[in-house]
Coordinates of C-alpha atoms and ligand atoms in Angstrom, one line a residue:
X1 CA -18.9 -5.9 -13.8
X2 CA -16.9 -7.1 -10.8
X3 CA -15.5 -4.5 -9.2
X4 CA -13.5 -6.2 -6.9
X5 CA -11.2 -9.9 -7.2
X6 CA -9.7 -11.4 -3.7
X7 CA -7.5 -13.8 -4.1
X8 CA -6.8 -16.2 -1.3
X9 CA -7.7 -18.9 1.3
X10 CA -11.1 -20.2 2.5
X11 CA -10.8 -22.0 5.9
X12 CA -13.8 -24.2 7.4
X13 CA -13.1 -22.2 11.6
X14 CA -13.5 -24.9 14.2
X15 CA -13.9 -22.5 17.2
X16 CA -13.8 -23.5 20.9
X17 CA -14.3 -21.1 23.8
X18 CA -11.2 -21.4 26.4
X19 CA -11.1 -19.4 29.9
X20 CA -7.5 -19.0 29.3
X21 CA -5.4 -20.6 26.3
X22 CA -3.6 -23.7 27.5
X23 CA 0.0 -24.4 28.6
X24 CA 2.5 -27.0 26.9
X25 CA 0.8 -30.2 27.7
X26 CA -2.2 -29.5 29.5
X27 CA -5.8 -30.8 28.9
X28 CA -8.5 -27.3 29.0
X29 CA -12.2 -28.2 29.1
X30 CA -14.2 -25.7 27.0
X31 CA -17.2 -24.5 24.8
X32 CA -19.2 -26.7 22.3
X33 CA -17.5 -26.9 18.8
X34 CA -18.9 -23.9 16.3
X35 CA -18.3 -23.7 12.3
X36 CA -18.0 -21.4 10.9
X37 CA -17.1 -20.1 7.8
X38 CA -13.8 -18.5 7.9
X39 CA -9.9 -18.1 5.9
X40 CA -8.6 -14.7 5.4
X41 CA -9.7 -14.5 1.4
X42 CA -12.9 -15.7 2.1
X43 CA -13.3 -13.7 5.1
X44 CA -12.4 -9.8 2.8
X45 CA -14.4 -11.1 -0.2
X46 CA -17.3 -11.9 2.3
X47 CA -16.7 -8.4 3.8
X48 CA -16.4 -6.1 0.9
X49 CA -19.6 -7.8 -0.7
X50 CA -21.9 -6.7 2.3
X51 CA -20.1 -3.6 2.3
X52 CA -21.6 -2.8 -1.5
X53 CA -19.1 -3.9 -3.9
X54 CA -19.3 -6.6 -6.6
X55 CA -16.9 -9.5 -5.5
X56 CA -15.6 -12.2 -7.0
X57 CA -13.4 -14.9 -4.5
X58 CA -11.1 -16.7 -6.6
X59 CA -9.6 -19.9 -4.4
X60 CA -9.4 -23.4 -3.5
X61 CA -11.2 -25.8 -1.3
X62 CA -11.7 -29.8 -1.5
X63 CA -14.0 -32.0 -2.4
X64 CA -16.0 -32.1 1.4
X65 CA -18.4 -31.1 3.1
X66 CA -16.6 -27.9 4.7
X67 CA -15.9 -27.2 0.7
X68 CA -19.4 -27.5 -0.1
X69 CA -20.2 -25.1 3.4
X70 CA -17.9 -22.0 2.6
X71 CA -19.1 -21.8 -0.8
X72 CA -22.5 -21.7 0.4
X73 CA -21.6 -18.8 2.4
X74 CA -19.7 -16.8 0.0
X75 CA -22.4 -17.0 -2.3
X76 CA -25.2 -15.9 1.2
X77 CA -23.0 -12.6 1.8
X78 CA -23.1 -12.1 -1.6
X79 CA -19.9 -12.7 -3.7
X80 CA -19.1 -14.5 -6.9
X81 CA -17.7 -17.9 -5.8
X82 CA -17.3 -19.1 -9.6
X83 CA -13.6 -19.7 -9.7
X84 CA -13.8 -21.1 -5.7
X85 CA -12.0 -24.6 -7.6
X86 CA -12.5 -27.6 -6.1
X87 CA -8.9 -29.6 -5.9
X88 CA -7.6 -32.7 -4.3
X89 CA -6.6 -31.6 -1.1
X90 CA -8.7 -31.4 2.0
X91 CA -10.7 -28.0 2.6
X92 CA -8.6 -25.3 4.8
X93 CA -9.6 -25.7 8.0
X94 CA -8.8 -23.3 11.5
X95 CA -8.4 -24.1 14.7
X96 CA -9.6 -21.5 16.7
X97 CA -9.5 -20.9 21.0
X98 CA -11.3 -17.8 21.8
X99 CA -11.2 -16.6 25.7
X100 CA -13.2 -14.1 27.6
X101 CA -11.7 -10.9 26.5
X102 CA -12.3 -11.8 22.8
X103 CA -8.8 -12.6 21.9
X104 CA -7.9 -16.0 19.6
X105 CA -4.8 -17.8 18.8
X106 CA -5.5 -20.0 15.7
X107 CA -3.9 -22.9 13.6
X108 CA -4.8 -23.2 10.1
X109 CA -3.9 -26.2 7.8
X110 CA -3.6 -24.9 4.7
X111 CA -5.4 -27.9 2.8
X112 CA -6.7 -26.9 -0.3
X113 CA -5.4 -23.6 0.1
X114 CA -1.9 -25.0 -1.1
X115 CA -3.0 -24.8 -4.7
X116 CA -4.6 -21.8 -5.1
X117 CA -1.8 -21.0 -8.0
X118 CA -0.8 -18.1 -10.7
X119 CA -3.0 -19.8 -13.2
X120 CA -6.3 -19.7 -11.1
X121 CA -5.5 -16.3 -10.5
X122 CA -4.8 -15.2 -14.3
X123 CA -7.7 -16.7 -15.1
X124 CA -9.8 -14.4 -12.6
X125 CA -8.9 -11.2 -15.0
X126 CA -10.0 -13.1 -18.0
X127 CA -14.3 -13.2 -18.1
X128 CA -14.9 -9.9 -18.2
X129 CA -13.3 -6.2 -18.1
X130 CA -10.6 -6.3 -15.5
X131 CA -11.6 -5.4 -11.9
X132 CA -10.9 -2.3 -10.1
X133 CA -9.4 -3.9 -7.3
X134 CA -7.5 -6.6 -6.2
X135 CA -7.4 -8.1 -2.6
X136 CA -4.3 -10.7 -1.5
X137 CA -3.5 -12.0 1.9
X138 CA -1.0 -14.5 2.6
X139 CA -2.7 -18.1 3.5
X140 CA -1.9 -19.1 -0.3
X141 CA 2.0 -19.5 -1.6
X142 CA 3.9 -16.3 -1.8
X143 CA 4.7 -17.1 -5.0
X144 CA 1.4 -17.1 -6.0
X145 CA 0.4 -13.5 -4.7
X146 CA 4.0 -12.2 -6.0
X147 CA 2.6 -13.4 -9.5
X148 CA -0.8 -12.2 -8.7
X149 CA 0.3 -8.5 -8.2
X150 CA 2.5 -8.6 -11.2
X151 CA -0.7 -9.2 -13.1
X152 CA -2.4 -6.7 -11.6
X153 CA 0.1 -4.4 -12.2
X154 CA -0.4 -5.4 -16.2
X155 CA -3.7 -4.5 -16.0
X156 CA -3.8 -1.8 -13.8
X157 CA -5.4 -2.7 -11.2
X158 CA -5.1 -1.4 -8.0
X159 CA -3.6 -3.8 -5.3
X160 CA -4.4 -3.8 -1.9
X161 CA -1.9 -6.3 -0.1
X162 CA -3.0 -7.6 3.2
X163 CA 0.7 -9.4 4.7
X164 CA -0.9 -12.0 7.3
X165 CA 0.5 -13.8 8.2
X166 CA 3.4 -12.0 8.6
X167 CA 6.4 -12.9 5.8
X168 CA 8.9 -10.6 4.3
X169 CA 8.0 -9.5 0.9
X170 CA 10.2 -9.0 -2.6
X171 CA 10.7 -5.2 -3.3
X172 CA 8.5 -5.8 -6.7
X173 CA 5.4 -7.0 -4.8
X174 CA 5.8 -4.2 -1.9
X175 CA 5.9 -1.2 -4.7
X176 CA 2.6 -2.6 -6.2
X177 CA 0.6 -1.9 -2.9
X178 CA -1.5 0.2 -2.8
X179 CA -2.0 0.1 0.2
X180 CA -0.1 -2.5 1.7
X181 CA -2.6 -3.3 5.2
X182 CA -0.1 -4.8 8.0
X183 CA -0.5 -4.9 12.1
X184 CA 2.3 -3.6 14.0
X185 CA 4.4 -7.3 14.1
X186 CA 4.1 -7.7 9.9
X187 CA 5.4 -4.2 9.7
X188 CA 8.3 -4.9 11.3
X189 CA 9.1 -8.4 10.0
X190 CA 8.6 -7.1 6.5
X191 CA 11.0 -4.3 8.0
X192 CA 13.3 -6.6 9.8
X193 CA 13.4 -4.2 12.9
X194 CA 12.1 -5.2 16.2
X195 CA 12.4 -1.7 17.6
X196 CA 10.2 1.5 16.1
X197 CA 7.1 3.4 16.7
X198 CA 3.8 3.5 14.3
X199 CA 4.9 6.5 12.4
X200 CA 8.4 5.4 11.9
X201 CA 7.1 1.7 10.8
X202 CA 4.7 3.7 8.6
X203 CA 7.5 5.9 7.0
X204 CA 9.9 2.7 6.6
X205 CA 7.4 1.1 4.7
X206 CA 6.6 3.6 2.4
X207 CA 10.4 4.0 2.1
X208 CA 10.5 0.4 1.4
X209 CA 8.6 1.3 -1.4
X210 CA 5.0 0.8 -0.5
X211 CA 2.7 3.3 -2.5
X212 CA 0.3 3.8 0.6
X213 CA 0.7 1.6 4.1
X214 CA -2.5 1.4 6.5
X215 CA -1.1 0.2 9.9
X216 CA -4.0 -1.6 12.0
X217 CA -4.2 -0.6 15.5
X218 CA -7.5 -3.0 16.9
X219 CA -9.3 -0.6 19.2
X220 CA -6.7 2.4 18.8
X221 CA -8.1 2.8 14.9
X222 CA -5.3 3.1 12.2
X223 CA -2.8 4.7 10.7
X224 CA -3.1 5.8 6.9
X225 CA 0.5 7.0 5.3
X226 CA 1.0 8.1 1.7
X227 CA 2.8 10.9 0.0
X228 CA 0.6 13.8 1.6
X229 CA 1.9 12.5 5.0
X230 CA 0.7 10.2 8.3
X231 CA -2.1 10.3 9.8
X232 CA -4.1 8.7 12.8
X233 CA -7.4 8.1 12.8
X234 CA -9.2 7.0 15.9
X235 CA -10.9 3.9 16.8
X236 CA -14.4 3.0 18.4
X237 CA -15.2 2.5 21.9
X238 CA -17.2 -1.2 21.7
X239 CA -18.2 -4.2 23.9
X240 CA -15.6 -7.2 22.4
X241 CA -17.2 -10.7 22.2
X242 CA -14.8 -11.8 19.5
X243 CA -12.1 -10.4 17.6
X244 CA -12.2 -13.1 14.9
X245 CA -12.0 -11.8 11.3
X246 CA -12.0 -8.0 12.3
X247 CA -8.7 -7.4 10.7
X248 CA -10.1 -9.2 7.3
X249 CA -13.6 -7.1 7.1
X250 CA -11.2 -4.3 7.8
X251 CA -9.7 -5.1 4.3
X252 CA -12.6 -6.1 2.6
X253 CA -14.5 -3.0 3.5
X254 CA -11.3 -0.8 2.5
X255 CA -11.2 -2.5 -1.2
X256 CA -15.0 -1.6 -1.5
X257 CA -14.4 1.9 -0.7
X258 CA -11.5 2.2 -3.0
X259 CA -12.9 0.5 -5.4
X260 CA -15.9 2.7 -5.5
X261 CA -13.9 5.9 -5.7
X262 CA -13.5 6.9 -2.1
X263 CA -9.9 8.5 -1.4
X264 CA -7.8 6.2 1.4
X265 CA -8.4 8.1 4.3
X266 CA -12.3 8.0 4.3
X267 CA -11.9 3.8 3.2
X268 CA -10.1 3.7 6.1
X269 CA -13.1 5.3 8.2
X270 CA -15.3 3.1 6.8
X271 CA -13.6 0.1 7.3
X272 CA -12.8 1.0 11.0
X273 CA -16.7 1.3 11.4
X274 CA -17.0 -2.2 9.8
X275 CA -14.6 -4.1 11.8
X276 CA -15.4 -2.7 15.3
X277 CA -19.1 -3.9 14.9
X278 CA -17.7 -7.0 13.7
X279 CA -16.1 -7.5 16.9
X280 CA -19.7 -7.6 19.3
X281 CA -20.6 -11.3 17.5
X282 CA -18.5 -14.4 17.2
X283 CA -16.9 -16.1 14.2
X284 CA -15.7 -13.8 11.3
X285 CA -17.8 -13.9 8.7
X286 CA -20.7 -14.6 10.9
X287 CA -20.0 -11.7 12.4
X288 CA -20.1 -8.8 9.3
X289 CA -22.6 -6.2 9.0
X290 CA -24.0 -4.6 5.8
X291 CA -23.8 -1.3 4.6
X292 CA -26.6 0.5 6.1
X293 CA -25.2 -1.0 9.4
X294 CA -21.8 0.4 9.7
X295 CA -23.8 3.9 8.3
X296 CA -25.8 3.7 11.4
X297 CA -22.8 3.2 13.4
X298 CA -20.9 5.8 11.9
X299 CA -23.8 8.2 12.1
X300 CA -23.9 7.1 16.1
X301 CA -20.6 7.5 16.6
Ligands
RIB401 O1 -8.2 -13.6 10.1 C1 -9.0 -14.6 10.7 C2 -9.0 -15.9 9.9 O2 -7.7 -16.4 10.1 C3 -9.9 -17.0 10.4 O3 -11.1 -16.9 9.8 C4 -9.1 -18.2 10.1 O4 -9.6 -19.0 9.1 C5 -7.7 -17.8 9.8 O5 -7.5 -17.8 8.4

């Protein structure tokens, strides 16, 4: 039985290493070219497979060679790549600049990811009993996800809404999450407040109408809000070579958790574990441990 559906985009990551990003018209020398296989969908299915759940990635790439790559490495980490469709677009593809401290700014060109529509996802529900989870990010149309969770919330399945890139959301999709997983800039463009501190973007969300809201602080850990209250929980101390994908195994490894029974707070543990080791190796998915990894770490830590 799958036990987890993500829904979203699949990106081939062109990845250059910069010593500083470039300014508005200037030429940077930098690293040779890696691949690797990257797109936030891709990236939570990849993650919450070698986390321990069963994962099906419902999404779109083309008919190429990056198409033929990224489902070659969904189906290496473990995850049901059925219902990856191949369409008449080119495959997603990132442009990534990584410099010393680990930090990236990326491009993506949507491609394929374009047409990843209500249909494909409908269809993910149908083969066998419905899953226990469903994962959506936003590299595919809003309207698609909107649609997505409404189908969910047929079936009853619990969403967990990852809103990157950032984009305002329609009341009906935000009262679905459960939990809705933002950074501090989503939170308040969903919000529409530029001023606010964690707790009071956390309260404003769930007073938006989020069932549960799990703000990502990168080293500084999380914080996990829900009717019993706000809480904090701490990050880890690491070495960062590249912070790639860390936010996506974040999610992936929270939707395995959840989808095996844990309570919120101890997913979010977990997936703070998974996504700080992720963060000592380059690319994204490249990059994700398995379970008995992150069970070292958190033993260690
Ligand atoms: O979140 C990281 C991901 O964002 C990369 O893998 C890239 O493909 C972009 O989608």
């Amino acid at each position: 039985m799958t036990e987890v559906v993500v829904v979203g985009s699949a990106n081939a990551d062109l990845v250059v290493e910069v010593p500083r990003r470039p300014l508005a018209g200037e030429t940077l020398l930098g690293s040779d070219l890696a691949v690797h296989p990257g797109g936030k969908g891709a990236n939570q299915a990849a993650a919450c497979a070698r986390a321990g759940a069963t994962t099906r990635f419902v999404g779109c790439v083309g008919d190429d060679d990056h198409g033929v790559f990224l489902r070659r490495r969904l189906q290496e980490a473990g995850v049901d790549a059925d219902h990856l469709r191949i369409v008449d677009r080119p495959t997603g593809t990132a442009i990534i600049l990584v410099t010393p401290d680990g930090e990236n700014s990326i491009v993506v060109s949507p491609g394929a990811n374009s047409l990843v529509d209500a249909d494909l996802a409908r269809r993910a529900f149908a083969p066998d009993p419905v899953p226990r989870v469903i994962v959506l990010s936003m590299e595919i149309p809003a309207g698609t996800v909107d649609q997505a969770v409404a189908e969910a919330a047929d079936h009853g399945v619990r969403v967990v809404l990852n809103a990157a890139p950032a984009q305002p959301l329609p009341p009906v999709t935000l009262r679905a999450c459960d939990p809705l997983v933002v950074n501090q800039h989503e939170a308040r463009t969903i919000l529409g407040r530029d001023a606010g501190g964690f707790d009071e973007l956390a309260r404003g969300l769930l007073g938006a109408g989020a069932r549960s809201v799990v703000i990502t602080l990168g080293e500084d850990g999380a914080l996990v809000a829900d009717a019993d209250g706000v809480q904090h929980q701490r990050g880890h101390v690491v070495d960062v070579v590249d912070t790639t994908g860390a936010g996506d195994a974040f999610v992936g490894a929270v939707a395995c958790e959840l989808a095996h029974g844990a309570e919120l707070r101890a997913a979010v543990r977990f997936a703070i574990a998974m996504s700080a080791i992720t963060v000592g190796a380059p690319g994204a998915q490249s990059s994700y441990p398995d379970r008995p990894a992150v069970e070292r770490f958190l033993a260690g830590a």
